[in-house]
Amino acid sequence: MSKKIIIVGAGPGGLTAGMILAHRGLDVTIVEKRSGVGGRNAELRLGEFSFDTGPTFLHQKFTLDEVFAEAGKQAADYLEFQLLDPMTRLSWGEVALETTSDAARMEANIEAAFPGHGEGFRRFMSDHARKLKTIYPCLLRPYHELKAMVSPTLLKALPYVATTRNVMDVLQQYFSDERLKLAFTFQAKYLGMSPWNCPALFSIISYIEYKYGIYHVRGGLCKISEAMSRVFQENGGSLRLECAVREIQCAGRRAAAVVLESGEVLHCDDVIVNADYGHAATRLLNGRSVPVEAMARKKYSCSTFMMYLGLDTIYPDEPHHHILFADDYGRNVADIQSQRRVSEDMSIYVRNSAINDPGVAPAGQSGLYILVPTINTRHGFHWHGQSAAYRDKVLTRLEDRTGMKDLRRHIIAERIITPVDWRDEQDVFMGATFNLAHTLDQMLYLRPHNRMAGFDNLYLVGGGTHPGSGLPTIYESGRISSNLLCDSHGLPYQRVDYAPQFSA
Ligand SMILES: Cc1cc2nc3c(=O)[nH]c(=O)nc-3n(C[C@H](O)[C@H](O)[C@H](O)COP(=O)(O)OP(=O)(O)OC[C@H]3O[C@@H](n4cnc5c(N)ncnc54)[C@H](O)[C@@H]3O)c2cc1C
């Protein structure tokens, strides 16, 4: 009889593990507390406007293709991908840089905005091809055993990994202009971190982005989770929505059953937890839970203040992705890093996907997704009393600094999510939207393990475990944990590898 697996949560990590394990013949049930799949990657609907709740940048698309293939399917049969070119407009007051994965045009754009810096770009790309090749294999394996820390793969990568340098220090070698350094380090925000304390190894993220490009998915990136859910069910998996898990029953080193809020008990051979790590470890472990105070001692990512606006117009000249840096970006990230101060001089990310994907809004209308990185809830900022005023400041800045001069007049639908809402409504510990910080003391063996420490059959997937937060790494976590689980039952599987140039 096939082994019975329960997965807690239908976010990207849980869905990845679910579709792979169902394809390998296991009897898999995903229990999800919400009425739809996707978690932070779910669709957010405002009447006829459709938004992505969270992820809007899909990079390292080959990892997504790989996990679909490991589930016996082709991602392109389920999803319509669009390589974005240009990718993102980066703005510092009057100066703007349009980024692209076309190396010649990227160099020309850099020369136009920052004369004399094209050479630094070429050097960055060539050095980072080598760096990625060394680091990438380290991200594909589990670190639940200490011996993984002395594996030849990791030892080879140590000069890149075991350094106190940050990504800004790395970029110092290529560019003298601070703004240009930011164009290659702002990706630290994908991990919810500041470029000034994001470990040096993560400069590979901007390389991957500028080398392989970023993708939009028609209908929004939430369609990825919906497609994974279809694959999961086509592969024989059972999806139960609106089924909140109250606790995971533990007996010694084993997770024996999952108890739903309804009182129903689901017995199983293995449990995979996709719920936010801090939330699950403090609430769901039935006598083995970590005290909230102990969990709070860990380091967390920033949070985000979100605005989803339905507009009765389209701004055709505004880019798909636009990042407006704070005038004093260093101060802005220091505010966030201190976890205490909400910046008045904020950085803003705006996504105007209707220019490439009109189907996400009624004809002639559009949806704007606005993300402002800000402090998590550690020090208790009172968002409920202040979010309207903050919203106004963000809108004023957008009207001043973009072509959307009459933005306020066109808003016909609106939803705001504050850090407190992430914590209280979306079960995100400390409202830290990008999970545990990716500091050296919380990575690899030192990050919560794919097979949870102290258990033989309890696995983690998602942004809180190895390799970390961000869609490609979360998909990888789903694959790594699935493989560990299959290893424990002696079940064979074959790895699909569409990026042998990195792994060789
Ligand atoms: C605003 C924002 C923007 C982002 N942008 C990007 C981006 O552009 N690119 C990128 O690569 N990454 C991005 N990320 C990061 C990351 O990719 C997403 O957060 C991703 O959705 C996290 O996936 P996950 O698998 O960790 O779990 P989640 O998405 O958090 O899913 C966990 C699931 O578990 C469920 N659950 C929780 N508790 C229970 C319970 N007790 N019982 C049953 N179910 C439960 C939840 O309802 C949820 O569905 C972004 C994140 C945010 C928040």
Coordinates of C-alpha atoms and ligand atoms in Angstrom, one line a residue:
M1 CA 0.0 0.0 0.0
S2 CA 1.4 3.4 -0.8
K3 CA 2.5 5.7 2.0
K4 CA 0.1 8.4 3.1
I5 CA 1.4 11.9 3.2
I6 CA -0.3 15.0 4.6
I7 CA 0.9 18.4 3.4
V8 CA -0.1 21.4 5.6
G9 CA -0.6 24.4 3.3
A10 CA -1.1 24.9 -0.5
G11 CA 1.5 27.6 -1.0
P12 CA 4.2 27.2 -3.7
G13 CA 6.3 24.9 -1.5
G14 CA 3.4 22.6 -0.6
L15 CA 2.1 22.4 -4.1
T16 CA 5.6 21.6 -5.5
A17 CA 6.1 18.7 -3.1
G18 CA 2.5 17.6 -3.6
M19 CA 2.6 17.3 -7.4
I20 CA 6.0 15.6 -7.3
L21 CA 5.1 13.0 -4.6
A22 CA 1.7 12.3 -6.2
H23 CA 3.5 11.6 -9.5
R24 CA 5.8 9.2 -7.6
G25 CA 2.8 7.2 -6.6
L26 CA 2.3 8.3 -3.0
D27 CA -1.1 8.9 -1.5
V28 CA -0.9 12.7 -0.9
T29 CA -3.5 15.0 0.7
I30 CA -2.9 18.8 0.9
V31 CA -4.9 20.5 3.6
E32 CA -5.2 24.3 3.2
K33 CA -7.0 26.6 5.5
R34 CA -8.0 29.2 2.9
S35 CA -10.6 28.8 0.2
G36 CA -8.0 28.9 -2.6
V37 CA -4.5 27.7 -3.3
G38 CA -1.3 29.7 -3.5
G39 CA -0.7 31.3 -0.1
R40 CA 1.3 34.5 -0.6
N41 CA 1.3 33.5 -4.3
A42 CA -2.6 33.4 -4.5
E43 CA -4.8 35.5 -6.6
L44 CA -6.3 38.6 -4.9
R45 CA -9.6 39.6 -6.5
L46 CA -11.2 43.0 -6.2
G47 CA -14.4 42.7 -8.2
E48 CA -13.3 42.2 -11.8
F49 CA -9.7 43.2 -11.1
S50 CA -7.2 40.3 -10.6
F51 CA -4.0 40.9 -8.7
D52 CA -1.1 38.8 -7.5
T53 CA -1.0 38.9 -3.7
G54 CA 2.8 38.6 -3.6
P55 CA 5.3 37.4 -6.2
T56 CA 5.4 39.3 -9.5
F57 CA 9.0 38.5 -10.7
L58 CA 9.6 35.0 -11.9
H59 CA 13.3 34.5 -12.4
Q60 CA 15.3 31.2 -12.8
K61 CA 12.4 29.9 -14.8
F62 CA 14.2 26.6 -15.5
T63 CA 13.7 25.6 -11.9
L64 CA 9.9 25.9 -12.4
D65 CA 10.2 23.9 -15.6
E66 CA 12.2 21.2 -13.7
V67 CA 9.7 20.7 -10.9
F68 CA 6.9 20.4 -13.5
A69 CA 8.9 17.8 -15.3
E70 CA 9.5 16.0 -12.1
A71 CA 5.7 15.8 -11.7
G72 CA 5.5 14.3 -15.3
K73 CA 4.3 17.5 -17.0
Q74 CA 5.5 20.5 -19.1
A75 CA 4.9 23.9 -17.5
A76 CA 4.3 25.4 -20.9
D77 CA 1.2 23.2 -21.4
Y78 CA -0.3 24.9 -18.4
L79 CA 1.1 28.4 -18.4
E80 CA 1.8 31.2 -20.9
F81 CA 5.2 32.7 -20.2
Q82 CA 6.3 36.1 -21.4
L83 CA 10.0 37.1 -21.2
L84 CA 9.9 40.7 -20.2
D85 CA 12.1 43.1 -22.3
P86 CA 12.6 45.7 -20.9
M87 CA 12.5 44.0 -17.5
T88 CA 12.4 46.8 -14.9
R89 CA 12.7 50.6 -14.9
L90 CA 15.0 51.7 -12.0
S91 CA 14.6 55.4 -11.0
W92 CA 16.6 57.7 -8.9
G93 CA 15.0 61.1 -9.2
E94 CA 15.7 62.2 -12.7
V95 CA 18.0 59.4 -13.6
A96 CA 16.5 56.1 -14.9
L97 CA 17.9 52.8 -16.1
E98 CA 15.9 50.4 -18.2
T99 CA 17.2 46.8 -17.5
T100 CA 17.2 44.0 -20.0
S101 CA 18.6 40.5 -20.3
D102 CA 20.0 41.4 -23.8
A103 CA 23.7 42.0 -22.7
A104 CA 24.5 44.4 -25.5
R105 CA 21.5 46.6 -24.9
M106 CA 22.0 46.4 -21.1
E107 CA 25.6 47.7 -21.6
A108 CA 24.3 50.5 -23.9
N109 CA 21.7 51.5 -21.4
I110 CA 24.3 51.6 -18.6
E111 CA 26.6 53.7 -20.7
A112 CA 23.7 56.1 -21.5
A113 CA 22.7 56.6 -17.9
F114 CA 26.1 56.1 -16.2
P115 CA 28.9 56.9 -18.8
G116 CA 32.0 54.8 -18.5
H117 CA 30.5 51.9 -16.5
G118 CA 29.9 49.5 -19.4
E119 CA 33.2 47.7 -18.7
G120 CA 32.2 47.0 -15.1
F121 CA 29.0 45.4 -16.3
R122 CA 30.9 43.0 -18.6
R123 CA 33.3 42.1 -15.8
F124 CA 30.4 41.5 -13.4
M125 CA 28.7 39.2 -15.8
S126 CA 31.8 37.1 -16.6
D127 CA 32.9 36.8 -12.9
H128 CA 29.4 35.8 -11.9
A129 CA 29.1 33.1 -14.5
R130 CA 31.9 31.4 -12.6
K131 CA 30.5 32.3 -9.2
L132 CA 27.1 30.8 -10.0
K133 CA 28.6 27.6 -11.3
T134 CA 30.4 27.1 -8.0
I135 CA 27.5 28.1 -5.7
Y136 CA 24.5 26.7 -7.5
P137 CA 25.2 23.0 -6.7
C138 CA 25.2 23.9 -3.0
L139 CA 21.6 25.0 -3.2
L140 CA 20.3 21.7 -4.6
R141 CA 21.2 19.5 -1.6
P142 CA 19.8 19.2 1.9
Y143 CA 21.7 20.3 5.0
H144 CA 19.9 18.3 7.7
E145 CA 23.1 16.5 8.6
L146 CA 26.3 18.3 9.8
K147 CA 28.4 16.3 7.4
A148 CA 26.8 18.2 4.5
M149 CA 28.8 21.2 5.7
V150 CA 32.1 19.5 4.8
S151 CA 31.0 18.2 1.4
P152 CA 33.4 18.9 -1.5
T153 CA 30.7 20.9 -3.2
L154 CA 30.4 23.3 -0.3
L155 CA 34.1 23.4 0.5
K156 CA 34.7 24.5 -3.1
A157 CA 32.1 27.3 -2.7
L158 CA 33.5 28.4 0.8
P159 CA 35.4 31.4 -0.5
Y160 CA 32.1 32.8 -1.8
V161 CA 30.0 31.7 1.2
A162 CA 32.1 32.0 4.3
T163 CA 32.9 35.7 4.1
T164 CA 31.6 38.7 6.1
R165 CA 31.3 40.7 2.9
N166 CA 27.9 41.9 1.8
V167 CA 26.6 42.3 -1.8
M168 CA 27.4 46.1 -1.7
D169 CA 31.1 45.2 -1.0
V170 CA 31.0 42.8 -4.0
L171 CA 29.6 45.5 -6.3
Q172 CA 32.3 47.9 -5.2
Q173 CA 34.7 45.9 -7.4
Y174 CA 32.6 46.8 -10.5
F175 CA 31.0 50.2 -10.2
S176 CA 31.9 53.5 -8.4
D177 CA 28.4 55.0 -8.8
E178 CA 26.2 54.2 -5.8
R179 CA 23.1 54.1 -7.9
L180 CA 24.5 51.5 -10.3
K181 CA 25.6 49.4 -7.4
L182 CA 22.0 49.4 -6.3
A183 CA 20.9 48.2 -9.7
F184 CA 22.9 45.0 -9.0
T185 CA 22.1 44.7 -5.3
F186 CA 18.4 45.8 -4.8
Q187 CA 17.6 42.1 -5.5
A188 CA 18.5 41.6 -1.8
K189 CA 15.0 42.9 -1.3
Y190 CA 13.7 39.7 -2.8
L191 CA 15.0 38.1 0.4
G192 CA 13.6 41.0 2.4
M193 CA 17.2 42.1 3.2
S194 CA 19.3 45.2 3.0
P195 CA 22.2 45.1 0.4
W196 CA 24.5 46.3 3.2
N197 CA 23.9 43.1 5.2
C198 CA 22.9 40.6 2.6
P199 CA 25.7 38.0 2.3
A200 CA 28.0 38.4 -0.6
L201 CA 27.1 35.1 -2.2
F202 CA 23.6 36.5 -3.1
S203 CA 25.1 38.8 -5.8
I204 CA 24.3 35.7 -8.0
I205 CA 20.6 36.8 -7.9
S206 CA 21.2 39.9 -10.1
Y207 CA 23.4 37.9 -12.4
I208 CA 20.7 35.3 -12.9
E209 CA 18.2 38.0 -13.5
Y210 CA 20.3 39.9 -16.1
K211 CA 21.5 36.8 -17.7
Y212 CA 18.3 34.7 -18.0
G213 CA 15.7 37.4 -17.7
I214 CA 12.5 37.6 -15.7
Y215 CA 9.1 36.4 -16.8
H216 CA 5.5 37.4 -16.6
V217 CA 2.8 34.7 -16.6
R218 CA -0.4 35.5 -18.4
G219 CA -3.1 36.2 -15.8
G220 CA -0.4 36.8 -13.2
L221 CA 2.1 34.6 -11.3
C222 CA -0.8 33.3 -9.2
K223 CA -1.6 31.1 -12.2
I224 CA 1.5 29.1 -11.4
S225 CA 0.0 28.0 -8.1
E226 CA -3.3 27.2 -9.8
A227 CA -1.5 25.2 -12.5
M228 CA 0.4 23.3 -9.8
S229 CA -2.8 22.5 -8.0
R230 CA -4.2 21.1 -11.3
V231 CA -1.2 19.0 -11.9
F232 CA -1.3 17.7 -8.3
Q233 CA -4.9 16.6 -8.7
E234 CA -4.3 15.1 -12.2
N235 CA -1.5 13.1 -10.6
G236 CA -4.1 11.7 -8.1
G237 CA -3.5 14.0 -5.1
S238 CA -6.4 15.1 -2.9
L239 CA -6.8 18.8 -2.2
R240 CA -8.9 19.9 0.8
L241 CA -9.6 23.6 1.0
E242 CA -10.9 25.5 4.0
C243 CA -9.4 22.8 6.3
A244 CA -7.2 24.6 8.9
V245 CA -4.8 22.4 10.8
R246 CA -5.0 22.8 14.5
E247 CA -2.0 20.6 15.4
I248 CA 0.3 17.9 14.3
Q249 CA 0.2 15.0 16.7
C250 CA 3.7 14.0 17.7
A251 CA 4.9 10.7 19.3
G252 CA 8.6 10.7 20.1
R253 CA 10.4 11.4 16.9
R254 CA 7.4 10.8 14.7
A255 CA 4.6 13.0 13.5
A256 CA 1.7 10.6 13.7
A257 CA -1.4 12.5 12.5
V258 CA -2.7 15.9 11.6
V259 CA -5.7 17.3 13.5
L260 CA -8.0 19.7 11.8
E261 CA -9.8 22.6 13.5
S262 CA -13.0 20.6 12.9
G263 CA -11.6 17.8 15.2
E264 CA -11.0 15.4 12.3
V265 CA -7.9 13.4 12.7
L266 CA -5.9 12.5 9.5
H267 CA -3.4 9.6 10.2
C268 CA -0.4 9.4 8.0
D269 CA 3.1 8.1 7.5
D270 CA 4.7 11.5 6.9
V271 CA 3.9 15.2 7.3
I272 CA 5.2 18.1 5.2
V273 CA 4.7 21.6 6.6
N274 CA 4.3 24.5 4.2
A275 CA 2.7 26.9 6.6
D276 CA 5.0 29.8 7.5
Y277 CA 7.8 28.4 9.6
G278 CA 7.5 30.7 12.6
H279 CA 3.8 30.3 12.7
A280 CA 3.9 26.5 12.4
A281 CA 6.7 25.9 14.8
T282 CA 5.1 28.1 17.5
R283 CA 1.5 26.9 17.0
L284 CA 1.1 23.5 15.4
L285 CA 3.6 21.1 17.1
N286 CA 1.4 19.8 19.9
G287 CA 3.7 19.9 23.0
R288 CA 6.9 20.2 20.8
S289 CA 6.2 23.8 19.7
V290 CA 8.9 26.5 20.0
P291 CA 8.0 29.3 22.5
V292 CA 7.1 32.5 20.7
E293 CA 9.9 34.4 22.6
A294 CA 12.5 31.9 21.4
M295 CA 11.2 32.1 17.9
A296 CA 11.3 35.9 18.1
R297 CA 15.0 35.8 18.9
K298 CA 15.7 34.7 15.3
K299 CA 16.4 37.3 12.6
Y300 CA 13.5 38.1 10.2
S301 CA 13.1 39.8 6.9
C302 CA 11.4 43.1 6.4
S303 CA 7.6 43.3 5.8
T304 CA 5.7 45.1 3.1
F305 CA 2.9 47.7 2.9
M306 CA 0.8 46.7 -0.1
M307 CA -1.7 48.7 -2.1
Y308 CA -3.8 47.0 -4.8
L309 CA -5.5 49.6 -6.9
G310 CA -8.2 49.0 -9.5
L311 CA -8.1 52.0 -12.0
D312 CA -10.7 53.1 -14.6
T313 CA -7.8 53.8 -17.0
I314 CA -4.6 52.3 -18.3
Y315 CA -1.2 54.2 -18.1
P316 CA 0.3 52.8 -21.3
D317 CA 3.6 54.6 -20.9
E318 CA 4.3 53.4 -17.4
P319 CA 6.6 50.3 -17.3
H320 CA 5.5 46.8 -16.3
H321 CA 7.9 46.8 -13.3
H322 CA 9.1 50.1 -11.9
I323 CA 11.3 50.6 -8.8
L324 CA 11.6 54.1 -7.4
F325 CA 14.5 54.3 -5.0
A326 CA 14.2 56.5 -1.9
D327 CA 16.3 59.7 -2.2
D328 CA 18.4 58.4 0.6
Y329 CA 18.2 54.6 0.0
G330 CA 20.9 53.8 2.7
R331 CA 18.8 55.6 5.3
N332 CA 15.6 53.9 4.0
V333 CA 17.1 50.4 4.4
A334 CA 18.7 51.3 7.8
D335 CA 15.2 52.4 9.0
I336 CA 13.9 49.0 7.9
Q337 CA 16.8 47.1 9.3
S338 CA 16.4 48.6 12.7
Q339 CA 12.8 47.3 12.5
R340 CA 11.6 50.4 14.3
R341 CA 11.0 53.3 11.9
V342 CA 8.6 53.6 9.0
S343 CA 10.4 55.6 6.3
E344 CA 8.9 58.9 5.1
D345 CA 11.4 58.8 2.3
M346 CA 10.3 55.3 1.1
S347 CA 11.3 53.2 -1.9
I348 CA 8.3 52.0 -4.0
Y349 CA 7.8 49.1 -6.4
V350 CA 5.0 49.5 -8.9
R351 CA 3.7 46.8 -11.2
N352 CA 1.6 47.9 -14.1
S353 CA 1.0 44.5 -15.8
A354 CA -2.0 45.6 -17.8
I355 CA 0.3 47.0 -20.5
N356 CA 1.4 43.4 -21.3
D357 CA -1.6 41.5 -20.0
P358 CA -4.9 43.3 -20.4
G359 CA -6.9 40.3 -19.3
V360 CA -6.3 41.1 -15.6
A361 CA -8.7 44.0 -15.6
P362 CA -12.0 45.0 -17.4
A363 CA -11.5 46.5 -20.9
G364 CA -9.9 49.9 -20.8
Q365 CA -9.0 49.5 -17.1
S366 CA -6.0 48.3 -15.2
G367 CA -4.7 47.1 -11.8
L368 CA -1.7 48.7 -10.1
Y369 CA 0.2 46.6 -7.6
I370 CA 2.3 48.8 -5.2
L371 CA 4.7 47.4 -2.7
V372 CA 6.6 49.4 -0.1
P373 CA 9.3 47.5 1.9
T374 CA 8.9 48.4 5.5
I375 CA 9.5 47.2 9.1
N376 CA 8.1 43.9 10.3
T377 CA 5.9 43.9 13.5
R378 CA 8.7 43.3 16.0
H379 CA 8.4 46.7 17.6
G380 CA 4.6 47.2 17.3
F381 CA 4.0 50.1 14.9
H382 CA 0.3 51.0 15.0
W383 CA -0.6 50.4 11.3
H384 CA -4.3 50.5 11.9
G385 CA -4.3 54.1 12.9
Q386 CA -1.7 55.2 10.3
S387 CA -2.2 53.2 7.1
A388 CA -4.5 55.8 5.5
A389 CA -2.0 58.6 6.0
Y390 CA 0.8 56.4 4.7
R391 CA -1.2 55.4 1.7
D392 CA -1.6 59.1 0.9
K393 CA 2.2 59.7 1.1
V394 CA 2.8 56.8 -1.2
L395 CA 0.3 58.2 -3.8
T396 CA 1.7 61.7 -3.6
R397 CA 5.2 60.3 -4.3
L398 CA 3.9 58.3 -7.3
E399 CA 2.0 61.3 -8.7
D400 CA 5.1 63.5 -8.3
R401 CA 7.7 61.0 -9.7
T402 CA 5.9 59.0 -12.4
G403 CA 3.7 59.8 -15.4
M404 CA 0.6 59.0 -13.3
K405 CA -0.1 62.6 -12.4
D406 CA -3.8 62.1 -11.8
L407 CA -3.6 58.6 -10.2
R408 CA -5.9 59.4 -7.3
R409 CA -8.7 60.4 -9.6
H410 CA -8.7 57.0 -11.3
I411 CA -8.9 54.7 -8.3
I412 CA -12.2 52.8 -8.3
A413 CA -11.2 49.7 -6.2
E414 CA -8.7 49.4 -3.5
R415 CA -7.2 47.0 -0.9
I416 CA -4.4 47.6 1.5
I417 CA -2.4 44.9 3.4
T418 CA -0.2 46.2 6.2
P419 CA 2.5 44.3 8.1
V420 CA 0.0 43.7 10.9
D421 CA -2.4 42.2 8.3
W422 CA 0.3 39.8 7.1
R423 CA 0.7 38.7 10.6
D424 CA -2.9 38.4 11.7
E425 CA -4.7 37.5 8.6
Q426 CA -2.1 35.6 6.6
D427 CA -0.4 33.8 9.5
V428 CA 3.1 35.2 8.7
F429 CA 5.2 35.2 11.9
M430 CA 6.1 38.8 12.8
G431 CA 4.6 39.9 9.4
A432 CA 8.1 39.1 7.9
T433 CA 6.8 38.6 4.4
F434 CA 10.1 37.1 3.2
N435 CA 10.4 34.8 6.1
L436 CA 13.6 34.2 8.2
A437 CA 16.4 36.5 7.2
H438 CA 19.1 34.9 5.0
T439 CA 22.0 35.8 7.2
L440 CA 25.0 33.4 7.4
D441 CA 23.8 32.2 10.8
Q442 CA 20.4 31.2 9.4
M443 CA 21.5 29.5 6.2
L444 CA 22.4 25.9 5.1
Y445 CA 22.8 23.7 8.2
L446 CA 21.8 26.7 10.3
R447 CA 18.4 27.2 8.6
P448 CA 15.5 25.0 9.7
H449 CA 16.2 21.7 8.1
N450 CA 14.2 20.2 5.2
R451 CA 13.7 17.2 7.5
M452 CA 12.9 19.0 10.8
A453 CA 15.4 18.5 13.5
G454 CA 14.2 16.0 16.2
F455 CA 11.8 14.2 13.8
D456 CA 12.1 11.2 11.5
N457 CA 9.1 12.0 9.3
L458 CA 8.3 15.7 9.5
Y459 CA 9.5 17.8 6.6
L460 CA 9.5 21.5 5.8
V461 CA 9.0 23.2 2.5
G462 CA 8.7 26.9 1.7
G463 CA 10.6 30.1 2.4
G464 CA 11.5 29.2 6.0
T465 CA 13.7 26.2 5.2
H466 CA 16.7 25.6 2.9
P467 CA 17.5 27.0 0.3
G468 CA 15.3 30.0 1.3
S469 CA 12.6 32.5 0.3
G470 CA 11.9 33.4 -3.4
L471 CA 9.9 31.2 -5.8
P472 CA 12.8 29.2 -7.4
T473 CA 14.3 28.4 -4.1
I474 CA 10.9 27.5 -2.6
Y475 CA 10.3 25.1 -5.6
E476 CA 13.7 23.6 -4.9
S477 CA 12.8 23.2 -1.2
G478 CA 9.7 21.2 -2.4
R479 CA 11.9 19.0 -4.5
I480 CA 14.7 18.5 -1.8
S481 CA 12.1 17.5 0.9
S482 CA 10.3 15.2 -1.5
N483 CA 13.6 13.5 -2.3
L484 CA 14.4 13.1 1.4
L485 CA 11.0 11.6 2.0
C486 CA 11.3 9.1 -0.8
D487 CA 14.8 8.2 0.3
S488 CA 13.4 7.3 3.7
H489 CA 11.0 4.8 2.1
G490 CA 13.6 3.5 -0.4
L491 CA 11.6 4.9 -3.3
P492 CA 13.6 5.6 -6.5
Y493 CA 13.3 8.9 -8.5
Q494 CA 15.2 10.7 -11.2
R495 CA 16.4 14.2 -11.0
V496 CA 15.4 16.5 -13.9
D497 CA 18.2 19.0 -14.6
Y498 CA 17.6 21.8 -17.2
A499 CA 20.7 23.7 -16.1
P500 CA 23.6 21.3 -16.4
Q501 CA 25.8 24.3 -17.3
F502 CA 25.7 25.3 -13.5
S503 CA 25.7 21.8 -12.0
A504 CA 28.6 20.4 -14.1
Ligands
LIG1 C1 4.5 40.8 -1.2 C2 5.4 39.7 -1.6 C3 6.1 39.8 -2.8 C4 6.9 38.7 -3.2 N1 7.5 38.8 -4.5 C5 8.3 37.8 -4.9 C6 8.7 37.8 -6.2 O1 8.5 38.8 -7.0 N2 9.5 36.8 -6.7 C7 9.7 35.7 -5.9 O2 10.4 34.8 -6.3 N3 9.3 35.6 -4.6 C8 8.5 36.7 -4.1 N4 8.0 36.6 -2.8 C9 8.4 35.5 -1.9 C10 7.8 34.1 -2.0 O3 8.0 33.6 -3.3 C11 6.3 34.0 -1.6 O4 6.1 34.6 -0.4 C12 5.8 32.6 -1.6 O5 4.4 32.6 -1.8 C13 6.1 31.8 -0.3 O6 5.7 30.5 -0.5 P1 5.7 29.4 0.6 O7 5.6 28.1 0.0 O8 6.8 29.6 1.6 O9 4.3 29.6 1.5 P2 3.1 30.5 1.5 O10 2.8 31.2 0.2 O11 3.1 31.3 2.7 O12 1.9 29.4 1.7 C14 1.7 28.8 3.0 C15 0.3 28.2 2.9 O13 0.0 27.5 4.2 C16 -1.3 27.8 4.6 N5 -1.5 27.6 6.0 C17 -0.9 28.3 7.0 N6 -1.3 27.8 8.2 C18 -2.1 26.7 8.0 C19 -2.8 25.8 8.8 N7 -2.8 25.9 10.1 N8 -3.6 24.9 8.2 C20 -3.6 24.8 6.8 N9 -3.0 25.6 6.0 C21 -2.2 26.6 6.6 C22 -1.5 29.2 4.2 O14 -2.9 29.6 4.1 C23 -0.8 29.3 2.8 O15 -1.7 29.0 1.8 C24 7.1 37.6 -2.4 C25 6.4 37.5 -1.2 C26 5.6 38.6 -0.8 C27 4.8 38.4 0.5

